[in-house]
Structure formats: structure tokens, C-alpha cells
Amino acid sequence: AQSVAQPEDQVNVAEGNPLTVKCTYSVSGNPYLFWYVQYPNRGLQFLLKYITGDNLVKGSYGFEAEFNKSQTSFHLKKPSALVSDSALYFCALRSGAGSYQLTFGKGTKLSVIP
Amino acid sequence: EAGVAQSPRYKIIEKRQSVAFWCNPISGHATLYWYQQILGQGPKLLIQFQNNGVVDDSQLPKDRFSAERLKGVDSTLKIQPAKLEDSAVYLCASSQSSVHEQYFGPGTRLTVT
């Protein structure tokens, strides 16, 4: 069975500082990994994905994520946080066969403090 | 390009009543998904359609939940009868195919009292 873990329920960071939101995964076979962001009363928005290739993936709004196979991690990063980045962030893992179902982590609430 | 549309946005019902949600995916997207998101948790897939056929409904409580996607475009999700534990946000998503990224609608927040 595949699983995704987001070990932090909440991350607080000062505006202008770098931010990291952590994600680890467990899957047999190749991982296909995604990050989504959810603003209040809105659906999830796609940020970026790792399918294959470079371990550093660049996405929307200046976010990037680093895939680390040996540590089975896919941490989301941004060099300089904005107050508008405050939201709920979800890591997701897609199976490589069958229905290609997405399994989501429980989410991490990011608060950027002015 | 228009996004995924869902209605209603909010619904309050009493337990044992029935409710239906509607979803209109992005034009041309063959794959449609319904998720249940309980407060404090990530979305959980209920059912996945490819065109108008069901690909995965392994986590759908079939004794009370049903879904259909007639003509391979719009979809409805129904709960009958509702239980208190069905209180959640129901998200619809669509993608070009099952291997492409999914795009989500704004969700329907259901409260069962």
C-alpha cells in the first residue's frame, strides 16, 4: 500500500524568510509526487509535480520541491515567503498503475507572519 | 479556460435526508473524480470516472452513496440517507486523463445535523 506523511500540522515562518514544508512517502515502484495548495473556501490548486528527471522541480508562484529517493522525501520550498503564501498545503502520491489514484497527506498549514 | 464548476457551494440537511451534488468538469477532460475531505484531513477519493465508465469506486460507501456521469461530461454524487459522519467538503476534480494532473472545483460543504 502507498502512503504519504506530512509530519508537521503547522509551519510558521517570517515574511521574507525561506520556507520548507515536509513530505515523505512510501510506495513500491516509482513515485509520482504532487503538491497542491488550498486557500480558505476554495478547491485545491496544483503547484508542481515530480514524474521523472531532475530532482529539483519548479512550479507555480515561485515554489519548488526537491525529490530525494534515498530519504523518500519530496519537500516543498520557497526562497522568500510572502504573507499571501499562507494556506493549507497537501502532498500527494500517485500510483503507477491501475486507476493512478492520488493519495493525499493530511495537510500542513503554513502561516507567514508579517 | 473555465475551471471545474460545482453546486451547491453549501448544504445543510438533517440526518436520514438525501442530498445531491453536481459537477461540471473542464471541457475536454475525460477523467472525473469525486473526493470527500473531512476537516483536518486530506481529500479521500470516492469514485473515479473515465468518460462515463467507473474506473475506481473501491472507497465509495455504496449502501448510501451513488454517482453517475451520463454522457461522459457532468456528474452527480448522491447521498441517501445521510449520516452525521458524512459532514465534509465534497470536491470534484477533472483531468485530461488519469496520468495528468487534476484540477479541482471549489467544493460543496455539507453539514448533516
mmCIF file of C-alpha atoms in Angstrom, chain A residues 36 38 41-44 46 49 90 94 99-102 104-106, chain B residues 9 37 42-43 45 48 55-56 59 91 98-99 101-102 104-106:
data_model
loop_
_atom_site.group_PDB
_atom_site.id
_atom_site.type_symbol
_atom_site.label_atom_id
_atom_site.label_comp_id
_atom_site.label_asym_id
_atom_site.label_seq_id
_atom_site.Cartn_x
_atom_site.Cartn_y
_atom_site.Cartn_z
ATOM 1 C CA TYR A 36 -1.360 21.213 -4.044
ATOM 2 C CA GLN A 38 -5.771 25.109 -0.671
ATOM 3 C CA ASN A 41 -13.273 28.080 0.944
ATOM 4 C CA ARG A 42 -11.568 27.166 -2.290
ATOM 5 C CA GLY A 43 -10.601 23.950 -4.002
ATOM 6 C CA LEU A 44 -7.082 22.618 -4.300
ATOM 7 C CA PHE A 46 -1.944 22.351 -8.482
ATOM 8 C CA LYS A 49 4.780 17.575 -9.816
ATOM 9 C CA PHE A 90 -1.069 18.991 0.550
ATOM 10 C CA ARG A 94 0.016 8.776 -7.392
ATOM 11 C CA SER A 99 -6.509 3.753 -11.650
ATOM 12 C CA TYR A 100 -3.490 6.008 -10.935
ATOM 13 C CA GLN A 101 -5.229 7.034 -7.727
ATOM 14 C CA LEU A 102 -3.915 10.046 -5.771
ATOM 15 C CA PHE A 104 -3.062 12.771 -0.110
ATOM 16 C CA GLY A 105 -1.254 13.646 3.091
ATOM 17 C CA LYS A 106 -3.253 15.251 5.876
ATOM 18 C CA ARG B 9 -21.456 25.521 -2.512
ATOM 19 C CA GLN B 37 -12.470 15.940 2.588
ATOM 20 C CA GLY B 42 -6.567 15.295 3.126
ATOM 21 C CA PRO B 43 -9.056 14.503 0.373
ATOM 22 C CA LEU B 45 -11.086 9.516 -3.378
ATOM 23 C CA GLN B 48 -13.199 7.969 -10.468
ATOM 24 C CA VAL B 55 -12.581 3.176 -13.033
ATOM 25 C CA ASP B 56 -12.357 3.030 -9.239
ATOM 26 C CA GLN B 59 -13.798 3.634 -1.273
ATOM 27 C CA LEU B 91 -14.603 18.028 -4.067
ATOM 28 C CA SER B 98 -5.724 9.545 -15.357
ATOM 29 C CA VAL B 99 -1.979 10.267 -15.727
ATOM 30 C CA GLU B 101 -2.602 16.478 -13.033
ATOM 31 C CA GLN B 102 -6.039 17.011 -11.555
ATOM 32 C CA PHE B 104 -10.272 20.830 -8.523
ATOM 33 C CA GLY B 105 -13.551 22.666 -8.163
ATOM 34 C CA PRO B 106 -14.362 24.873 -5.139
#
